[in-house]
GROMACS .gro file of C-alpha atoms in nm:
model
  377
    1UNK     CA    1   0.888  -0.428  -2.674
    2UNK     CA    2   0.554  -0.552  -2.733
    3UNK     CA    3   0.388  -0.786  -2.442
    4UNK     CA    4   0.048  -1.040  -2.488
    5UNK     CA    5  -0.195  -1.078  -2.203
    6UNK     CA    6  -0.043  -1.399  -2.048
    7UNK     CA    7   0.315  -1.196  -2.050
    8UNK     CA    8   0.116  -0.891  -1.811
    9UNK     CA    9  -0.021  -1.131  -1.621
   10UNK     CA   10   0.288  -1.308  -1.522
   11UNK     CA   11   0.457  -0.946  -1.469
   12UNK     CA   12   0.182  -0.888  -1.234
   13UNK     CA   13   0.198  -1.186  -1.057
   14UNK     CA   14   0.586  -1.184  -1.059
   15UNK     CA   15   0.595  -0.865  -0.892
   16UNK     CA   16   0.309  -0.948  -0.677
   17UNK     CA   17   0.535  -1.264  -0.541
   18UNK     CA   18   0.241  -1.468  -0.662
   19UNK     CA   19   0.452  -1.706  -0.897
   20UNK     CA   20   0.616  -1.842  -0.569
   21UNK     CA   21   0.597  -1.770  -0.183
   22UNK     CA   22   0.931  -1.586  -0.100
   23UNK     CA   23   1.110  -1.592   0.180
   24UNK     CA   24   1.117  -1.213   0.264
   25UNK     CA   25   1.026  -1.029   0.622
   26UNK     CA   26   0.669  -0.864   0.654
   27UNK     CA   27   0.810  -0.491   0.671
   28UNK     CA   28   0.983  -0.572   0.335
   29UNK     CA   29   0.723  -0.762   0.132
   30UNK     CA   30   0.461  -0.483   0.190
   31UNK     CA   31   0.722  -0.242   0.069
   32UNK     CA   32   0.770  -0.408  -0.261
   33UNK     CA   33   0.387  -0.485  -0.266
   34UNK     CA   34   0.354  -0.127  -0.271
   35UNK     CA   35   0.004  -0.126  -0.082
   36UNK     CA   36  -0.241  -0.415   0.049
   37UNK     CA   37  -0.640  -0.320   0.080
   38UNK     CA   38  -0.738  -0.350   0.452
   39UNK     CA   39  -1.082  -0.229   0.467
   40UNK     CA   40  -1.130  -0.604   0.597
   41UNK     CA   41  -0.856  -0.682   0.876
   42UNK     CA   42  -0.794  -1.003   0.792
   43UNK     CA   43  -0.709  -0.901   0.449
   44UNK     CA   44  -0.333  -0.801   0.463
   45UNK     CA   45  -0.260  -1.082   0.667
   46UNK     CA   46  -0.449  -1.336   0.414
   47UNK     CA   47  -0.250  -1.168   0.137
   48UNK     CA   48   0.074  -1.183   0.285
   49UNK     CA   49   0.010  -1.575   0.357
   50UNK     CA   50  -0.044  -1.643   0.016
   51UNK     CA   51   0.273  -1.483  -0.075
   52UNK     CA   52   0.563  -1.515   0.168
   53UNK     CA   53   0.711  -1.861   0.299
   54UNK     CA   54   0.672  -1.961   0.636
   55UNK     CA   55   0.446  -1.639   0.718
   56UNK     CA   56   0.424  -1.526   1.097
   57UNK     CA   57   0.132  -1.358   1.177
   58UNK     CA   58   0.276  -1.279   1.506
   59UNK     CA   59   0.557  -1.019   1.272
   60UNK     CA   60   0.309  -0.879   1.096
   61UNK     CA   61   0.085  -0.781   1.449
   62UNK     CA   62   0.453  -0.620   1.566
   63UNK     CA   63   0.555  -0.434   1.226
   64UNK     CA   64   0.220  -0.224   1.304
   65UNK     CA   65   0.294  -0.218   1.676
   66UNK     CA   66   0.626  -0.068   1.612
   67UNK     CA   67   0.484   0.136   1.356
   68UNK     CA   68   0.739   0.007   1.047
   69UNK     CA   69   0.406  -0.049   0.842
   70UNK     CA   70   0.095   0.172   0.856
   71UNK     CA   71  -0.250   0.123   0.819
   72UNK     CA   72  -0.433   0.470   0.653
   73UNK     CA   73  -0.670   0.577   0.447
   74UNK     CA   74  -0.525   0.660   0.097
   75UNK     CA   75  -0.569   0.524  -0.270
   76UNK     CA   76  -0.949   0.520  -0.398
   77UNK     CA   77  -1.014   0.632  -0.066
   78UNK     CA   78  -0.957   0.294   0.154
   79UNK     CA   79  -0.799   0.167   0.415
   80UNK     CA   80  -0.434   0.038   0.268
   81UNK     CA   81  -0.175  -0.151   0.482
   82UNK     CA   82   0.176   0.045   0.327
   83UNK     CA   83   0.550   0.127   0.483
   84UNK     CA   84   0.597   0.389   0.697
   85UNK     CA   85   0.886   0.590   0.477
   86UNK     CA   86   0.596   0.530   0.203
   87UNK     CA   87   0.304   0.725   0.322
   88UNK     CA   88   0.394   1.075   0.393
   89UNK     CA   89   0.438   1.046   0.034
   90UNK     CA   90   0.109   0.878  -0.048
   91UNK     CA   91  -0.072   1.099   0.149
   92UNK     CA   92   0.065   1.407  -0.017
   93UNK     CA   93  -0.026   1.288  -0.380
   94UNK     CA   94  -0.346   1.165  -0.276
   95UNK     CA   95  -0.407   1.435  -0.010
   96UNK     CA   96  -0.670   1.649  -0.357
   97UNK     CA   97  -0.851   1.427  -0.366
   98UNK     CA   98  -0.903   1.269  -0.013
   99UNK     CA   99  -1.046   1.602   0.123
  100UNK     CA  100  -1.193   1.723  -0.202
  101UNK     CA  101  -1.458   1.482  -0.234
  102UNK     CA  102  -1.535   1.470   0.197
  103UNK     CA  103  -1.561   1.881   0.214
  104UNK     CA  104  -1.791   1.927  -0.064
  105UNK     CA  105  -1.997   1.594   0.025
  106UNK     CA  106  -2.340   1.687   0.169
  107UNK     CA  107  -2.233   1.434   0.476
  108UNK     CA  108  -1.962   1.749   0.529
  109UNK     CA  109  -2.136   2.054   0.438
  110UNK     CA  110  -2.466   1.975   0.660
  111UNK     CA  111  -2.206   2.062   0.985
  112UNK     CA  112  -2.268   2.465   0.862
  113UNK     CA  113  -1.865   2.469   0.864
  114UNK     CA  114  -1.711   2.616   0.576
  115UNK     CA  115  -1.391   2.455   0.446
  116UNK     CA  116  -1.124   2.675   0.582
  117UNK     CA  117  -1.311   2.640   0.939
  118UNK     CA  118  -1.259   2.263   0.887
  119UNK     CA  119  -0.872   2.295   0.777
  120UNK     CA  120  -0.847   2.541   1.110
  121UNK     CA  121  -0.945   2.256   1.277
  122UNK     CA  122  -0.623   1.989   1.201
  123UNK     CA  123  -0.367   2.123   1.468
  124UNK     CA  124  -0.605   2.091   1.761
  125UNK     CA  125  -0.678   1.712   1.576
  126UNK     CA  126  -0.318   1.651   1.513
  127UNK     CA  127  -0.210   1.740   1.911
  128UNK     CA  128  -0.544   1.578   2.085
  129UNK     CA  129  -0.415   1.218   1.857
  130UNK     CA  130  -0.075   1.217   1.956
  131UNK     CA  131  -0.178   0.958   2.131
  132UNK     CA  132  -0.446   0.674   2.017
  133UNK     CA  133  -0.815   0.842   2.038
  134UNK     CA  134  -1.104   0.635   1.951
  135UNK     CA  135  -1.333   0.771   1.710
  136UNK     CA  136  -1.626   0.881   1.997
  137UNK     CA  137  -1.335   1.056   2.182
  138UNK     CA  138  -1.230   1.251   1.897
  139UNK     CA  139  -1.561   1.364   1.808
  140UNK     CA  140  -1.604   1.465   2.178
  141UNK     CA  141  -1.310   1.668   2.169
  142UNK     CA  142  -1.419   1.841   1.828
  143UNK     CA  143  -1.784   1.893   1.938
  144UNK     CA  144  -1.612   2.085   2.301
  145UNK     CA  145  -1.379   2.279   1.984
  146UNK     CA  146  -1.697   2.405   1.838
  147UNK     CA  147  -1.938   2.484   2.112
  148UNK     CA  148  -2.189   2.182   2.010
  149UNK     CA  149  -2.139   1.858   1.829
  150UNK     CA  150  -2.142   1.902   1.461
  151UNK     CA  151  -2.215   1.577   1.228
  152UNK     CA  152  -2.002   1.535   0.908
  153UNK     CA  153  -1.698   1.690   1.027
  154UNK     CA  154  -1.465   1.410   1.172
  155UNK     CA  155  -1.620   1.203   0.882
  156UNK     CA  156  -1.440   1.429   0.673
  157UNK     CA  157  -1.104   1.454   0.907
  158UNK     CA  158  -1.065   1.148   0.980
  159UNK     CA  159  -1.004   1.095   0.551
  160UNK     CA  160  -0.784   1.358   0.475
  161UNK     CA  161  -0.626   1.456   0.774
  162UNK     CA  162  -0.273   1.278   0.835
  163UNK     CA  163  -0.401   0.965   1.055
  164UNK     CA  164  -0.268   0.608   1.103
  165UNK     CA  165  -0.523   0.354   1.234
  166UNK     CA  166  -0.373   0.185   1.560
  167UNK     CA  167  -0.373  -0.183   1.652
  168UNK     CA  168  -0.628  -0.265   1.875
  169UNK     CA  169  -0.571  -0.648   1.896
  170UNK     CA  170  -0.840  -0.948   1.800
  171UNK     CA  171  -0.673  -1.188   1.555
  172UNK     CA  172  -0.582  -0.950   1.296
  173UNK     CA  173  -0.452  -0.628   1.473
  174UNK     CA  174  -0.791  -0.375   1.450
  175UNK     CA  175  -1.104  -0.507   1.552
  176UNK     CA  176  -1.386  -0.232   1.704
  177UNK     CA  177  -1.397   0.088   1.800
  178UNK     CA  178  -1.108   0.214   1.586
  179UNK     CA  179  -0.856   0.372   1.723
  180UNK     CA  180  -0.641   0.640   1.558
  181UNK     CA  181  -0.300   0.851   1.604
  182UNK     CA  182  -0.132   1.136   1.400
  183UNK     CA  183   0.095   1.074   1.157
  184UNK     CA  184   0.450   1.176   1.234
  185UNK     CA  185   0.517   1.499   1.116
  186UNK     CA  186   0.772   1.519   0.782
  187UNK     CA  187   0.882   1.788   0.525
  188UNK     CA  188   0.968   1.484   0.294
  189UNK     CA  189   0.688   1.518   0.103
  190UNK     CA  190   0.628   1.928   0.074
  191UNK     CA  191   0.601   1.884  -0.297
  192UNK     CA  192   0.280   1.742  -0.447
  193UNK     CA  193   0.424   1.737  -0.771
  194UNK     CA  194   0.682   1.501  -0.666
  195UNK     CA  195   0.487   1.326  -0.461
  196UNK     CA  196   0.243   1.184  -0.743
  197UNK     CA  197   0.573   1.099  -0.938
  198UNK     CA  198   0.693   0.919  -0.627
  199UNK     CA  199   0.338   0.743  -0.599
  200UNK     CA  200   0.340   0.650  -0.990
  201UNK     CA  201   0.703   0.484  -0.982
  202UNK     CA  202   0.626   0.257  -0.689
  203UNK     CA  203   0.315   0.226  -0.822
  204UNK     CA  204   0.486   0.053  -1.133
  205UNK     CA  205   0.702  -0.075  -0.945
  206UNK     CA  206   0.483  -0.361  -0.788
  207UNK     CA  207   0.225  -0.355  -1.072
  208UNK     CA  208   0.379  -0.278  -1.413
  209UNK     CA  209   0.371  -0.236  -1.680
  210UNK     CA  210   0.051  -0.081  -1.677
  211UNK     CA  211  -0.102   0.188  -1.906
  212UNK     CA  212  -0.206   0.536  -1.778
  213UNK     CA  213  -0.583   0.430  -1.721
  214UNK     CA  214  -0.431   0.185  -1.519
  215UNK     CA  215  -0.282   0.415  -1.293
  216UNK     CA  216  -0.531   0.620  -1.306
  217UNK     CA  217  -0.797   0.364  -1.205
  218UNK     CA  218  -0.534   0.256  -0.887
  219UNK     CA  219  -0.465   0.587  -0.735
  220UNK     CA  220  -0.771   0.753  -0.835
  221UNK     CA  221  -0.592   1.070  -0.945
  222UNK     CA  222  -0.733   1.297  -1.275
  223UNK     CA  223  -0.598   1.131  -1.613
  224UNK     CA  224  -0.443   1.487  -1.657
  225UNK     CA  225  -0.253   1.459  -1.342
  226UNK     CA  226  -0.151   1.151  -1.426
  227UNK     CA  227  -0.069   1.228  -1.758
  228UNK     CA  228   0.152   1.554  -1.629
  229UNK     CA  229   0.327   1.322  -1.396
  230UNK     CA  230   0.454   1.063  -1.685
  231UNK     CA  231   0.563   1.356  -1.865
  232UNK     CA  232   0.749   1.459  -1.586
  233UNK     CA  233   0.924   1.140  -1.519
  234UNK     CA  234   1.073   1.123  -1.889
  235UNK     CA  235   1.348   0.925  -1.900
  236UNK     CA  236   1.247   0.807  -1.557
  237UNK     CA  237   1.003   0.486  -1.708
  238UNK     CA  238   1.010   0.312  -2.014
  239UNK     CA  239   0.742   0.249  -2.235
  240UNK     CA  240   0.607  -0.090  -2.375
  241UNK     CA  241   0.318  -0.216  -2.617
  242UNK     CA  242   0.024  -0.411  -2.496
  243UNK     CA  243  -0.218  -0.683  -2.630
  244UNK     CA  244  -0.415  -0.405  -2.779
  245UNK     CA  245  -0.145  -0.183  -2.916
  246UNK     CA  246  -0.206   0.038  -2.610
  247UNK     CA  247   0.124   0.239  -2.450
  248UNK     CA  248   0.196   0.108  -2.127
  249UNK     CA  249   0.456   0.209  -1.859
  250UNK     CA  250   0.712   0.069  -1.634
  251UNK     CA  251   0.993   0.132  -1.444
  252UNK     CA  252   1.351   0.071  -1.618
  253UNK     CA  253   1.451  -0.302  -1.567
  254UNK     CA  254   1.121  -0.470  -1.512
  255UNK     CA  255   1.109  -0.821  -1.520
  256UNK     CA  256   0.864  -0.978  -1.767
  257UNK     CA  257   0.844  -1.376  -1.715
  258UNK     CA  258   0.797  -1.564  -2.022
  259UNK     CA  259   0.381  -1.639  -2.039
  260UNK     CA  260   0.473  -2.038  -2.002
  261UNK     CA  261   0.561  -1.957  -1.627
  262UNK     CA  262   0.405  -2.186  -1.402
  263UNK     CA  263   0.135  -2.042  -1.194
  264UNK     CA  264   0.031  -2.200  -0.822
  265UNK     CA  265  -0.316  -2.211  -0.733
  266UNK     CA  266  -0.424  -1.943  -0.467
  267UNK     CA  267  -0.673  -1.849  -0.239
  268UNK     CA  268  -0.663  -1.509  -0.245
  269UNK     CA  269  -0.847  -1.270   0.046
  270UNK     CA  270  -1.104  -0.996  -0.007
  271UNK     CA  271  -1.005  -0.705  -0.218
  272UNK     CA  272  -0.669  -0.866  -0.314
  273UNK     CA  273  -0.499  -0.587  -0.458
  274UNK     CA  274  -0.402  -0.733  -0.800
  275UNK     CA  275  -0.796  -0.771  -0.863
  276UNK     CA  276  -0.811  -0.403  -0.840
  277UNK     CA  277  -0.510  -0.250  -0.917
  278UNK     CA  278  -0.634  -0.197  -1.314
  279UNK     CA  279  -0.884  -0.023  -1.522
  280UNK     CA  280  -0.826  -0.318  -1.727
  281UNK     CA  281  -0.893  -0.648  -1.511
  282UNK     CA  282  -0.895  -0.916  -1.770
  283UNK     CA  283  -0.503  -0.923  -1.683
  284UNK     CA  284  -0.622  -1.117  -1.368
  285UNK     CA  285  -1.012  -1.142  -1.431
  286UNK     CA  286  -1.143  -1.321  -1.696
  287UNK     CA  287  -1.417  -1.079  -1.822
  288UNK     CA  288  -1.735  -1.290  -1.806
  289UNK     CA  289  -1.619  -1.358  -1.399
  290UNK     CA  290  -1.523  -0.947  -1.335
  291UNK     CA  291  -1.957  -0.904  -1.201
  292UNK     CA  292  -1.891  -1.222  -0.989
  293UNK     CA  293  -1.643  -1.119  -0.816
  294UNK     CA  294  -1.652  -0.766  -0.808
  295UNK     CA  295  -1.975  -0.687  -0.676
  296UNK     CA  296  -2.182  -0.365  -0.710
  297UNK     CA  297  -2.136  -0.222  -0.369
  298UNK     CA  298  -1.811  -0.296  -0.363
  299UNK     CA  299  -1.712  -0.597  -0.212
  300UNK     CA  300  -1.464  -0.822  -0.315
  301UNK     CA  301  -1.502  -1.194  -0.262
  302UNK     CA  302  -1.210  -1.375  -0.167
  303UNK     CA  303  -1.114  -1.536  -0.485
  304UNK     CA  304  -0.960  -1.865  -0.641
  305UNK     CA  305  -0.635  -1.782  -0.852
  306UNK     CA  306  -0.547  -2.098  -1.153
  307UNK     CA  307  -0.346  -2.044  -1.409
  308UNK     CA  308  -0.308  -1.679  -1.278
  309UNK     CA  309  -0.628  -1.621  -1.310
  310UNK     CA  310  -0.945  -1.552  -1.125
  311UNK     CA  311  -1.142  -1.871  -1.170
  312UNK     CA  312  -1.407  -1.867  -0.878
  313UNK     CA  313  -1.420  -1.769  -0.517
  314UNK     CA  314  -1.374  -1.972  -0.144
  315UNK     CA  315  -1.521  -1.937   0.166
  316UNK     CA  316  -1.450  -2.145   0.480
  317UNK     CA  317  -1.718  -2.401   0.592
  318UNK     CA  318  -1.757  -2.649   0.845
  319UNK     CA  319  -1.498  -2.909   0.775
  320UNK     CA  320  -1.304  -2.736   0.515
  321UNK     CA  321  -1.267  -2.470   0.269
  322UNK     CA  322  -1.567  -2.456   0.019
  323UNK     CA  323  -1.446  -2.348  -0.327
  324UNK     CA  324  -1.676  -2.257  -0.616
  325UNK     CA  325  -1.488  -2.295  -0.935
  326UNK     CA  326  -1.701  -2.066  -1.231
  327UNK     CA  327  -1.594  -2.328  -1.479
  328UNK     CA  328  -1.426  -2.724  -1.488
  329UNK     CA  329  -1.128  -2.780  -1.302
  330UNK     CA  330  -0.887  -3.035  -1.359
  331UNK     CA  331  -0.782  -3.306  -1.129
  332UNK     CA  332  -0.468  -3.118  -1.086
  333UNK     CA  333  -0.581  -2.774  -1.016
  334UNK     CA  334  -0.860  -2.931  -0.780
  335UNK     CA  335  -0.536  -3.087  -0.602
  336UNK     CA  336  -0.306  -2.823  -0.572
  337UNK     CA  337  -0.637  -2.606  -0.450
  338UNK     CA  338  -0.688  -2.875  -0.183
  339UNK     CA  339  -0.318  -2.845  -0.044
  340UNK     CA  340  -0.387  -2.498  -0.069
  341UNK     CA  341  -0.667  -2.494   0.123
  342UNK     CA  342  -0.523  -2.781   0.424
  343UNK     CA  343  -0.285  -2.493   0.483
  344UNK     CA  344  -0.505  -2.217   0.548
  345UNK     CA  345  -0.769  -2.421   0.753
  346UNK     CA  346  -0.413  -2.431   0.953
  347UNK     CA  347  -0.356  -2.096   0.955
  348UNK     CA  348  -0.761  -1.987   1.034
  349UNK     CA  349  -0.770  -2.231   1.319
  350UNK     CA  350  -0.592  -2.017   1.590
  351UNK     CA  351  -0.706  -1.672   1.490
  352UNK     CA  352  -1.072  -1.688   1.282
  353UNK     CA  353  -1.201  -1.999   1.119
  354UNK     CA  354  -1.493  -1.835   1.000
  355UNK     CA  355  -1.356  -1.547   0.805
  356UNK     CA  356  -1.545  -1.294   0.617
  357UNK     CA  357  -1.873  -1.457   0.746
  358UNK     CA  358  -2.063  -1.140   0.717
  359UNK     CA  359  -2.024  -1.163   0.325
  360UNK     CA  360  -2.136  -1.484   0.282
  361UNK     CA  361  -2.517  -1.399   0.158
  362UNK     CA  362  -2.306  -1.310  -0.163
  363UNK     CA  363  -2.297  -1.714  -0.237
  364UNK     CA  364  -2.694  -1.743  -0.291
  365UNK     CA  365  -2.674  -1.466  -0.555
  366UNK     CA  366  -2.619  -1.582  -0.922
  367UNK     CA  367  -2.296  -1.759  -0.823
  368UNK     CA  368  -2.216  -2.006  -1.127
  369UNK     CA  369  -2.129  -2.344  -0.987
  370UNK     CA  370  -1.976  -2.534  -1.242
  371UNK     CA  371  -1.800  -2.695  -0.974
  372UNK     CA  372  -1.811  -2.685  -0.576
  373UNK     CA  373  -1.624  -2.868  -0.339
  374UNK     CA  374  -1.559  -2.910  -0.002
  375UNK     CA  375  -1.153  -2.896   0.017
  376UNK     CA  376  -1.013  -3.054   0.336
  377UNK     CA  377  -0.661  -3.086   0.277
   0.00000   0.00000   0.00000
């Protein structure tokens, strides 16, 4: 089966439940989602909004209460919002390359520990955070461990070792000092091996068909290891053809909406997840937009979605939502944007109207403005 660009992106937006808001609870959406970028708070709970129907925040704050969804570090090395029966998994295929790159970082090695002194050091981590420590108190503990404080090592621990982040209230769940608590201890996911394969499948899952760059690019993992692992699945996935004649992957039974589909307009948050999940973007970005919106250090902007795809970025203003649009917009788009954009002033006004205002220095920097307007509802 051979699928064209519009086909992938409606596969991606299917599966990303951004064709239609669905009427699903929190702790489930996130588990088909797969994973939702949360360096920003307010992120998963913008993404869920512009996915589920009749979104409470108010679940969302008690799934991570209750601990049915957890907020770690994990792919690429960020903060992801994911199911609890997901990340003991997660964390074991990722676990290479989450200490890897902290224990032979300079940031690391200037403590004068060597590496197996800073393994040594996770059961006395794992007991003093079964209960919520901030960050100053673990690094107290660590520094009484060691005889004086040394800097670098709980920046490394607190990446690889088997942490949640716990809810420390504000409108979206974690505001400052972070808090953290050990992960429950499991045997589930002994084998790495299995693991990655488990990783990859929910992985496509939420975001196929994608090629093995593309999972690559969202996990971070070798291209070898990711290679291995598709071997290893065999039967497992099924493979397709892309636009380019390139192989891609997907999980047997994957739904592929014809490339007519209607698309709603959204206003998607920071780091949306389907603007990253890809080493090819154009399935989402359009490439002359990708430096626009993905900037160089990093930062995502929150992003206007037409047609499926990205077509400018929002911010919120006094007296509305102020969306650039990178090229013309018709009278419809502008309109469904608008209706968009009443309901999310809604949804700001009780927890943060002015969301993401640190980033906004980003809109005085070789932003294209081929249309900006001021959308009130």
């Amino acid at each position: 089966m051979s699928l064209n660009s519009r086909q992938l992106n409606r596969a991606t937006l299917d599966r990303q439940m951004l064709l239609r808001r669905e009427s699903v609870n929190v702790v489930d959406a996130v588990r088909r989602l797969v994973a939702l970028q949360a360096q920003e708070p307010a992120s998963p709970y913008l993404a869920l909004w512009n996915r589920l129907a009749d979104f409470d925040p108010a679940a969302l704050a008690s799934a991570f209460e209750e601990g049915n969804l957890v907020k770690a570090t994990l792919m690429r090395l960020t903060l992801h919002v994911v199911h609890a029966s997901d990340y003991p998994y997660f964390h074991a295929a990722m676990l290479p390359n989450l200490r890897g790159p902290r224990l032979g970082d300079r940031r690391f090695t200037i403590s004068g520990l060597s590496i197996a002194e800073a393994d040594a050091l996770l059961p006395y981590l794992a007991l003093f955070t079964s209960q919520p420590r901030t960050g100053a108190e673990v690094e107290e503990m660590l520094a009484a461990r060691l005889g004086e404080p040394r800097q670098g090592v709980w920046w490394a621990l607190r990446t690889y070792a088997p942490l949640h982040q716990v809810p420390t209230g504000g409108p979206w769940s974690f505001k400052a000092p972070s808090s953290y608590r050990a992960a429950p201890a499991t045997v589930a996911a002994e084998n790495w091996s299995e693991s990655v394969q488990f990783l990859i499948l929910r992985y496509l899952a939420a975001f196929g068909p994608a090629s093995m760059l593309d999972i690559a690019q969202f996990t971070i993992l070798k291209r070898s290891v990711v290679q291995n692992a598709l071997k290893e699945l065999g039967g497992g996935i099924e493979t397709l053809t892309g636009p380019s004649g390139e192989m891609l992957f997907d999980v047997p039974g994957g739904r592929y909406p014809a490339e007519d589909t209607v698309a709603p307009p959204r206003l998607l948050p920071m780091w949306d997840s389907i603007l990253l999940a890809y080493a090819d973007r154009s399935r989402v970005i359009p490439p002359e937009y990708r430096s626009l919106i993905l900037r160089r250090n990093g930062d995502v902007l929150p992003t206007l979605l037409i047609d499926g795809f990205a077509a400018g970025v929002w911010r919120p203003v006094e007296g509305g939502i102020e969306a650039t649009a990178f090229h013309r917009l018709t009278s419809d788009e502008w309109y469904g944007l608008a209706a968009e954009a009443a309901a999310l002033q809604a949804f700001l006004l009780d927890r943060d109207s002015a969301v993401y205002r640190r980033y906004e220095h980003w809109w005085s920097k070789d932003l294209p403005t081929a249309d900006v307007r001021i959308l009130t509802g």
